[in-house]
Tab-separated table of C-alpha atoms and ligand atoms in Angstrom:
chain	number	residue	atom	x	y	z
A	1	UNK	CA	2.288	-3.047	17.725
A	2	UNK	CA	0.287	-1.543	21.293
A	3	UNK	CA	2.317	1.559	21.320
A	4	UNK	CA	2.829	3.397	18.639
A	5	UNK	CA	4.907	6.561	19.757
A	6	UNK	CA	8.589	6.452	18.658
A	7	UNK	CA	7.987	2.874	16.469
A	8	UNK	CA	8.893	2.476	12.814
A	9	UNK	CA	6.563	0.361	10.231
A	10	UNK	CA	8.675	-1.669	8.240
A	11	UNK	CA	6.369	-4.609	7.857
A	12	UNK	CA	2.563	-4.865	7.641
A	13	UNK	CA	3.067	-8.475	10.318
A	14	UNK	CA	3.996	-5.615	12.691
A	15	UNK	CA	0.000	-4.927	13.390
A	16	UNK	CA	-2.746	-6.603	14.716
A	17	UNK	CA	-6.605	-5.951	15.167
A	18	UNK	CA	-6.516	-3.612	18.470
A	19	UNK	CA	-3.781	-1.508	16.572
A	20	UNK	CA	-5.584	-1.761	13.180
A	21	UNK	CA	-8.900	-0.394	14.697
A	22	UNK	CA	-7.053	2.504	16.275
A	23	UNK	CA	-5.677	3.615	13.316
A	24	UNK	CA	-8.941	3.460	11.511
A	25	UNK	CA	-10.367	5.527	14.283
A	26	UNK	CA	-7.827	8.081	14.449
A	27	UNK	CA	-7.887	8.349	10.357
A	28	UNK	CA	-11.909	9.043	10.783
A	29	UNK	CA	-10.768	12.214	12.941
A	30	UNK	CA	-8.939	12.870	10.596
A	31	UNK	CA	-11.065	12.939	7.880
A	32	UNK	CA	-13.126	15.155	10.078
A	33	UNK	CA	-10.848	17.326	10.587
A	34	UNK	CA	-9.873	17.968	7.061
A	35	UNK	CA	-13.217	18.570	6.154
A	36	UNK	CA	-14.391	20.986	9.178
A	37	UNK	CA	-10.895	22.658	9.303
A	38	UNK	CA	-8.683	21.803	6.617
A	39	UNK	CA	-5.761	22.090	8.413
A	40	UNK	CA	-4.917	22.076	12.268
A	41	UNK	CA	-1.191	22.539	14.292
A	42	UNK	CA	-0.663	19.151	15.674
A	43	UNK	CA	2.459	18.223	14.288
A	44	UNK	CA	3.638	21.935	14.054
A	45	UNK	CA	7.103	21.680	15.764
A	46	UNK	CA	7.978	18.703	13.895
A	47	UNK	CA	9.831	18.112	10.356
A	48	UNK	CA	9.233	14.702	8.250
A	49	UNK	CA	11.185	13.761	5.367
A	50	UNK	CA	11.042	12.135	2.610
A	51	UNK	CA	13.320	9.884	1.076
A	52	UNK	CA	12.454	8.199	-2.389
A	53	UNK	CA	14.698	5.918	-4.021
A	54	UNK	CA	11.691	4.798	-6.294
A	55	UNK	CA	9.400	6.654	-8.403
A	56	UNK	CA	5.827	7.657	-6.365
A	57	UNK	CA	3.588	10.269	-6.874
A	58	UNK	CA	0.160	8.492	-4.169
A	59	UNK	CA	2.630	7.903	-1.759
A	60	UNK	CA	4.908	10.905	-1.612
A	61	UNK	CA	2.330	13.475	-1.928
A	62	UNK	CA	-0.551	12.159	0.320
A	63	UNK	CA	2.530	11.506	2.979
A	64	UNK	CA	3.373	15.623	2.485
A	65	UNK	CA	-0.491	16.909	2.199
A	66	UNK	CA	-0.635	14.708	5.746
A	67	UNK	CA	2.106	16.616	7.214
A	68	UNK	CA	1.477	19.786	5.729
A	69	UNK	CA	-2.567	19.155	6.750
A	70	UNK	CA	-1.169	18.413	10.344
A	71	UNK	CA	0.835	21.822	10.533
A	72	UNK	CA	4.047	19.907	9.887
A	73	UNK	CA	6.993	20.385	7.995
A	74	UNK	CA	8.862	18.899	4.811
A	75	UNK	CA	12.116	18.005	3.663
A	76	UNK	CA	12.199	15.883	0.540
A	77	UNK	CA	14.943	13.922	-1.925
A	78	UNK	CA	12.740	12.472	-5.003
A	79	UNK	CA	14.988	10.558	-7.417
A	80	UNK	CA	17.229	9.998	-4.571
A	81	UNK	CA	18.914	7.142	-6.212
A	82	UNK	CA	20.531	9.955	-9.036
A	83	UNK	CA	20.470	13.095	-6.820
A	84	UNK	CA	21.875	12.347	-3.319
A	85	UNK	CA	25.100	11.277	-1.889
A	86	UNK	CA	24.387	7.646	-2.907
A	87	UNK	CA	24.967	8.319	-6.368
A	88	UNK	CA	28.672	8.969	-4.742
A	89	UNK	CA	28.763	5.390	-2.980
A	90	UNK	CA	26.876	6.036	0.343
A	91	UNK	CA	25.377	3.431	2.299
A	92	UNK	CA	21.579	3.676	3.504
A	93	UNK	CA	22.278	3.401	6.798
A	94	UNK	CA	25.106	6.584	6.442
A	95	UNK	CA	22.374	8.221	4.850
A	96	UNK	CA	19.631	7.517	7.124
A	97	UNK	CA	21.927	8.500	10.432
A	98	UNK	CA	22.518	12.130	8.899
A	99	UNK	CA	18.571	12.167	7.725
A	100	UNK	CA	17.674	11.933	11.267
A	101	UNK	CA	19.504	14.405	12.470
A	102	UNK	CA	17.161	16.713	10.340
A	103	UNK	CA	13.659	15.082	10.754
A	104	UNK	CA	11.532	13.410	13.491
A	105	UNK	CA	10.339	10.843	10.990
A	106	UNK	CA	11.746	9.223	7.740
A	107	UNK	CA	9.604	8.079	5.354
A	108	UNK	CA	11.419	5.838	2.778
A	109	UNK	CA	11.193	4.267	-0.628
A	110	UNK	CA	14.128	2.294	-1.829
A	111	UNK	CA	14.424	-0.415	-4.329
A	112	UNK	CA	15.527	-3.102	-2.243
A	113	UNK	CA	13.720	-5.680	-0.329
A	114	UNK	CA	14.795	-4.968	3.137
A	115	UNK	CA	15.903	-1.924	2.976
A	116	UNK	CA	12.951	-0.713	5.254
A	117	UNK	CA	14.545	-2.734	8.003
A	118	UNK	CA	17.909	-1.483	7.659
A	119	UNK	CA	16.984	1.537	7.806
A	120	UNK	CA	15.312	1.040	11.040
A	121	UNK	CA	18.566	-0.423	12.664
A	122	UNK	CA	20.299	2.624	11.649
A	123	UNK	CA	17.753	5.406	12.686
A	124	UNK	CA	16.636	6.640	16.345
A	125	UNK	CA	13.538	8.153	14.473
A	126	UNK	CA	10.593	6.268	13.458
A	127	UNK	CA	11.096	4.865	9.696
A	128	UNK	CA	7.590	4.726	7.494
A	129	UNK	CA	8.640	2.056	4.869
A	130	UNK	CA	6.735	3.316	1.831
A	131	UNK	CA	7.805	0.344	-0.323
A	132	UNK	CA	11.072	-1.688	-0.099
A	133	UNK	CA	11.400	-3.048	-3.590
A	134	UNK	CA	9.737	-6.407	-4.072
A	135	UNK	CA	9.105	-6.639	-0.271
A	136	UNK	CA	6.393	-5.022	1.439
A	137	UNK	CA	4.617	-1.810	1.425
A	138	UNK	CA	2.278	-1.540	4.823
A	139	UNK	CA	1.227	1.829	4.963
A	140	UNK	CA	-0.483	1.031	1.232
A	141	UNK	CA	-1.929	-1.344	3.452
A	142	UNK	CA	-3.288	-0.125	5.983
A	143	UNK	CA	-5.453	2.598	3.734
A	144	UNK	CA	-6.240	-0.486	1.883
A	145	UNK	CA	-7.600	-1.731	4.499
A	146	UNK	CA	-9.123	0.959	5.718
A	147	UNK	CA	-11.095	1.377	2.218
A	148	UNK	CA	-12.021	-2.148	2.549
A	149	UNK	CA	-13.312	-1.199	5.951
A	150	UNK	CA	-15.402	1.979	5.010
A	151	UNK	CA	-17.100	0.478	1.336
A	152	UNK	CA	-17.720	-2.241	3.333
A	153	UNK	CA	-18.556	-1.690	6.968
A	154	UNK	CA	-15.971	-5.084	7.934
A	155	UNK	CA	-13.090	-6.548	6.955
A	156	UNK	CA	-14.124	-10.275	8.193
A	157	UNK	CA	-16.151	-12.789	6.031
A	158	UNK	CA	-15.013	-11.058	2.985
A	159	UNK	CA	-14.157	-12.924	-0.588
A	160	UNK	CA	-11.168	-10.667	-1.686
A	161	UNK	CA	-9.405	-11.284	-4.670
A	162	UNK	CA	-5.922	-10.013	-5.342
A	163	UNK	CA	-5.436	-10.151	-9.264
A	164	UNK	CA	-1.841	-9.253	-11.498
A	165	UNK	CA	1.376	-9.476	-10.320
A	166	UNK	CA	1.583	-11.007	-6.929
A	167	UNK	CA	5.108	-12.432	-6.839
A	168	UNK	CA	6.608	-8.912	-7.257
A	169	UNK	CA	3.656	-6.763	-5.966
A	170	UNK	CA	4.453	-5.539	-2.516
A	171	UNK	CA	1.095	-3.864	-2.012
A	172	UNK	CA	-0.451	-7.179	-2.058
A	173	UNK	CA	2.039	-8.751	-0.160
A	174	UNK	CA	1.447	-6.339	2.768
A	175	UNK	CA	-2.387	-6.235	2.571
A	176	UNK	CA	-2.566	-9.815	2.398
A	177	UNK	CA	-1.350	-9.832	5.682
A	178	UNK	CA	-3.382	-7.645	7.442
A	179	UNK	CA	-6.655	-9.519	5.821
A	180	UNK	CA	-4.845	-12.703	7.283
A	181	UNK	CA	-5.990	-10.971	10.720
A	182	UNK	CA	-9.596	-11.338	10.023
A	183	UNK	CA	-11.713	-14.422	8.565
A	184	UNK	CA	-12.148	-13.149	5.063
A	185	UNK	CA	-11.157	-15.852	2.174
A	186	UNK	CA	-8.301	-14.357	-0.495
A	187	UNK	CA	-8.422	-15.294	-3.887
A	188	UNK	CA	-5.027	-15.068	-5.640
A	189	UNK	CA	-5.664	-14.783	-9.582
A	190	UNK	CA	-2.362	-14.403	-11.315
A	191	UNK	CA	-0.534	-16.821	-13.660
A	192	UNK	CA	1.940	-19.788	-12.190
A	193	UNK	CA	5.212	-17.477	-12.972
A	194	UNK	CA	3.372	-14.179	-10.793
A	195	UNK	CA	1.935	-16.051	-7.579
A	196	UNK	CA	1.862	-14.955	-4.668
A	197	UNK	CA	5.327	-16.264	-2.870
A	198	UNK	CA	5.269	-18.576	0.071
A	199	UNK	CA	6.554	-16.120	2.513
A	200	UNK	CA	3.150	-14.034	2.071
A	201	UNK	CA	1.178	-16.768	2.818
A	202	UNK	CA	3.178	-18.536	5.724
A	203	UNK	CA	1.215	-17.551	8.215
A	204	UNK	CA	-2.866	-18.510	6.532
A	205	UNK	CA	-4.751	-20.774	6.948
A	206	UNK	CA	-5.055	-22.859	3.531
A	207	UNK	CA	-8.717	-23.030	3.700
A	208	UNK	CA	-8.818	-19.649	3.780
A	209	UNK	CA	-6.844	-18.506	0.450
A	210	UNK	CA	-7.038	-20.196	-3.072
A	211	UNK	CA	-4.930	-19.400	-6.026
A	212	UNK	CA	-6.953	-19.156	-9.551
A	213	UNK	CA	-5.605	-18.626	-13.284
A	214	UNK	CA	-8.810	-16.098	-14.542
A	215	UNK	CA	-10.750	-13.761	-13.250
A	216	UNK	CA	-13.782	-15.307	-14.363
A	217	UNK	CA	-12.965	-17.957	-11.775
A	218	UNK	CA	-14.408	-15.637	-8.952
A	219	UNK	CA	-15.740	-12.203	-10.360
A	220	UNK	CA	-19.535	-13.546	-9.561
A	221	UNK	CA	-18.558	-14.412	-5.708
A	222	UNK	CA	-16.074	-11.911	-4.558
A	223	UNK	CA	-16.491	-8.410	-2.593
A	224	UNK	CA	-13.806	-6.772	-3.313
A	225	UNK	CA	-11.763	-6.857	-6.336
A	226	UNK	CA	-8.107	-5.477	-5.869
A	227	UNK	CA	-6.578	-5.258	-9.294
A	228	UNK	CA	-2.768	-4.472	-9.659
A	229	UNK	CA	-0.005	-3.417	-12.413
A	230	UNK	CA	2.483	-6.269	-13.710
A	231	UNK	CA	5.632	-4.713	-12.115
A	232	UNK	CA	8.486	-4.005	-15.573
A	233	UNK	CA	10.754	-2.411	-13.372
A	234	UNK	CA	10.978	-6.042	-11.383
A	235	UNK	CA	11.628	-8.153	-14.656
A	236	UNK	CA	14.848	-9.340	-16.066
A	237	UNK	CA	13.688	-10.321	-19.581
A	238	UNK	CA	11.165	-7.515	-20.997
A	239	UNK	CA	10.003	-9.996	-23.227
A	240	UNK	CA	8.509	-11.976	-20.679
A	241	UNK	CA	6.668	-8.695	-19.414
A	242	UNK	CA	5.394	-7.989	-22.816
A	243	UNK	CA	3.971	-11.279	-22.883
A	244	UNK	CA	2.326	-11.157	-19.173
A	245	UNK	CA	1.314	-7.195	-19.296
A	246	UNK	CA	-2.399	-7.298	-21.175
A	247	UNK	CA	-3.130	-10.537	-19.089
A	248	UNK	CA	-5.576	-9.505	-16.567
A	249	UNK	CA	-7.877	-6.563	-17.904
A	250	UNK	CA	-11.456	-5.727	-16.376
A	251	UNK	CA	-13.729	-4.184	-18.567
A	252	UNK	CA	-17.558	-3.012	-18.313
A	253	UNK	CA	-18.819	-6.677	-20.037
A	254	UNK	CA	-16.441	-8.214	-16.577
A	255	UNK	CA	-18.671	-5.786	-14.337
A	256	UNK	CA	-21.748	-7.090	-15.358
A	257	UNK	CA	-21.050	-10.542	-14.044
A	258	UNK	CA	-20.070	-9.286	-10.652
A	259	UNK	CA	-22.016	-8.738	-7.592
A	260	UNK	CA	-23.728	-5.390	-7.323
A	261	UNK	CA	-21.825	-3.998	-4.379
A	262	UNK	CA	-18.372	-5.546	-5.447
A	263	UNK	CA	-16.100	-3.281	-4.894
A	264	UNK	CA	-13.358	-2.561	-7.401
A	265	UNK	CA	-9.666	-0.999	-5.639
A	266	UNK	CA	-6.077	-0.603	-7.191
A	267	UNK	CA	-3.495	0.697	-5.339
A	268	UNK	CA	-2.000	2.831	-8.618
A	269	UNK	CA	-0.785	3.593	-11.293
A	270	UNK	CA	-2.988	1.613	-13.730
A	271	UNK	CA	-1.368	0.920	-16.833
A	272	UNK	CA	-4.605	-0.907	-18.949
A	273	UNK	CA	-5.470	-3.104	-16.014
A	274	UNK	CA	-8.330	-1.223	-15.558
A	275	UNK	CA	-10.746	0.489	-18.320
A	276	UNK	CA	-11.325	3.384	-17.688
A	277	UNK	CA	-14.983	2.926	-18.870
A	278	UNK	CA	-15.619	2.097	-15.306
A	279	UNK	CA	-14.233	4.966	-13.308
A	280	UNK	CA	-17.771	6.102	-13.090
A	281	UNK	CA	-19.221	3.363	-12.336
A	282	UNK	CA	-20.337	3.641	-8.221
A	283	UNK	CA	-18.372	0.430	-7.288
A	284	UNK	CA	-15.023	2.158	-8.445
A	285	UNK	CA	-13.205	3.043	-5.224
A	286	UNK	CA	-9.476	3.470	-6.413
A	287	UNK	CA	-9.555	7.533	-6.315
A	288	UNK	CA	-11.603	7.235	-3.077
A	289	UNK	CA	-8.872	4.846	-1.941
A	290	UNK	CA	-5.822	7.271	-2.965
A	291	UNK	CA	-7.620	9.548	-0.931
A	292	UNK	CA	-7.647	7.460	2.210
A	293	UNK	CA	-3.783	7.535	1.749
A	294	UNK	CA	-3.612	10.800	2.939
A	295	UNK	CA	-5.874	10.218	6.092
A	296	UNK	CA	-4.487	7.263	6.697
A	297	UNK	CA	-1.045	8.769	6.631
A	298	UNK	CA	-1.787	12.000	9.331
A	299	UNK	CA	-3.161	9.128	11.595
A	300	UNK	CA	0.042	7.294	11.391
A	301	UNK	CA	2.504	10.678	11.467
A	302	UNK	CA	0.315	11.581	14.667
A	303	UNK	CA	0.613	8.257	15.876
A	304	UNK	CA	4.283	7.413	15.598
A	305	UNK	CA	5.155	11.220	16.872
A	306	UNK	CA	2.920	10.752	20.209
A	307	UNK	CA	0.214	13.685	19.367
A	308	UNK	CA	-2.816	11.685	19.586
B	1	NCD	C1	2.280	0.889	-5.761
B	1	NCD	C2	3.730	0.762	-5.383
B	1	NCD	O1	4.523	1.693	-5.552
B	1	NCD	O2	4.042	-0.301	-4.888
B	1	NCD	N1	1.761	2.152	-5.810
B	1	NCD	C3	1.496	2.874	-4.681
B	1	NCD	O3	2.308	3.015	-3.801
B	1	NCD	N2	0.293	3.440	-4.584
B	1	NCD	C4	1.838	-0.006	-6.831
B	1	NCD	C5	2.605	-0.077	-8.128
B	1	NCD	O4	3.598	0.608	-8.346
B	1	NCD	O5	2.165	-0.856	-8.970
């Protein structure tokens, strides 16, 4: 992706390093901006909506404080699923041609892997997929990365491990593409049934990514530790989720054994992955990240809509 004006972001593969590093500069202004100004009129003539199939409360609101930060405005179906015409049998792309007659950019959550690119098929404004189901989730992504980038000056010649539910986890499945962009090693630590699928990984190097059953396989070598939530909504037999949900949980005793600028990220919610005994604790970067979201995000709206 060179040019950004006008594009959609369906898939994290869609970026490479030049366009990585000038959204990370562009979300720096931005972060300036919030914090000289607060506010400014960028985007003022333009309207975004919102379109959430899914439940979200990161994504949706640091994608409206972005537009409402940049001067924009907001039109918004939550529960979309139950409260818009698809409830009555219409198709996404139906809904997504009448959506753009409204807004200048659609961002979307929807249940269904793929759905991000049908979308974009149907729409003559930009699409922001902000999670397609089991599939991908790139603008999570790319404020990963960009938290990566600030706690840690780099993103190359990092360990990283990924830990949790990486078969259904599209936040991983996005981010590990964009770390497959640099030379930083990925450890995937997740049980046989929850590894990362092939179709992440197509395009590493195998030297460069190893899976792993514990955490205690890597906690004393890695940099950054990116926890994440076993995914119930994605599993057929609850039992199995009972039996896979208390798997992976890092505790203060874990911390100790780590290095002492490992950084600790989860893209949220937490639902006991995480104690919160350690939310204090320096190396804790998941609120910082959520944060990022919404600088991330006015760098992409400005991007996409040509204003930068
Ligand atoms: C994630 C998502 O929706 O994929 N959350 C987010 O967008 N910040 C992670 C999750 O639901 O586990």
């Amino acid at each position: 992706m060179q040019n950004f004006v006008g594009q959609s972001v369906v898939s994290a593969s869609q970026f490479n390093l030049a366009s990585l590093q000038k959204i990370f500069l562009t979300a720096m202004n931005m972060e300036s901006l919030v914090e000289h100004e607060g506010c400014s009129d960028l985007l003022g003539d333009k309207v975004m909506a919102t379109l959430f199939y899914e439940p979200s409360t990161r994504t949706r609101l640091s994608f409206e404080a972005a537009m409402n930060r940049l001067g924009g405005k907001v039109i918004s179906t939550s529960h979309a699923k139950v409260y818009s015409s698809v409830a009555k049998g219409e198709s996404l792309s139906d809904t997504i041609r009448t959506v753009e007659q409204y807004a200048d950019v659609i961002v979307l959550r929807h249940h269904e892997k793929g759905s991000a690119q049908i979308a974009s098929e149907a729409s003559s404004v930009p699409i922001l997929n902000a999670g397609d189901g089991p599939g991908e989730h790139p603008t999570q992504a790319l404020l990963d990365s960009y938290t990566i980038w600030k706690e840690k000056s780099t993103l190359s010649s990092l360990k990283v491990a990924m830990v949790g539910d990486l078969k259904y986890g599209r936040t991983v499945h996005s981010l590990t593409q964009l770390l497959g962009l640099y030379d930083s090693k990925v450890y995937f630590v997740a049980p046989d049934i929850l590894q990362i699928p092939n179709w992440v990984v197509d395009k590493f190097s195998s030297d460069n990514y190893e899976k792993k059953q514990s955490i205690e396989e890597v906690i004393g070598e890695v940099d950054v530790l990116y926890m994440t939530r076993i995914q119930k909504e994605r599993f057929e037999d609850s039992s199995q989720y009972e039996k896979l949900k208390d798997l992976y949980i890092l505790n203060q005793a874990m911390m100790k054994k780590t290095k002492p600028d490992m950084v600790v990220m989860h893209p949220l919610p937490r639902v006991g992955e995480i104690d919160p005994e350690i939310d204090n604790d320096p190396r804790a970067a998941y609120f910082r990240q959520a944060q990022n979201g919404m600088f991330v995000r006015m760098a992409l709206l400005a991007l996409v809509l040509g204003r930068t």
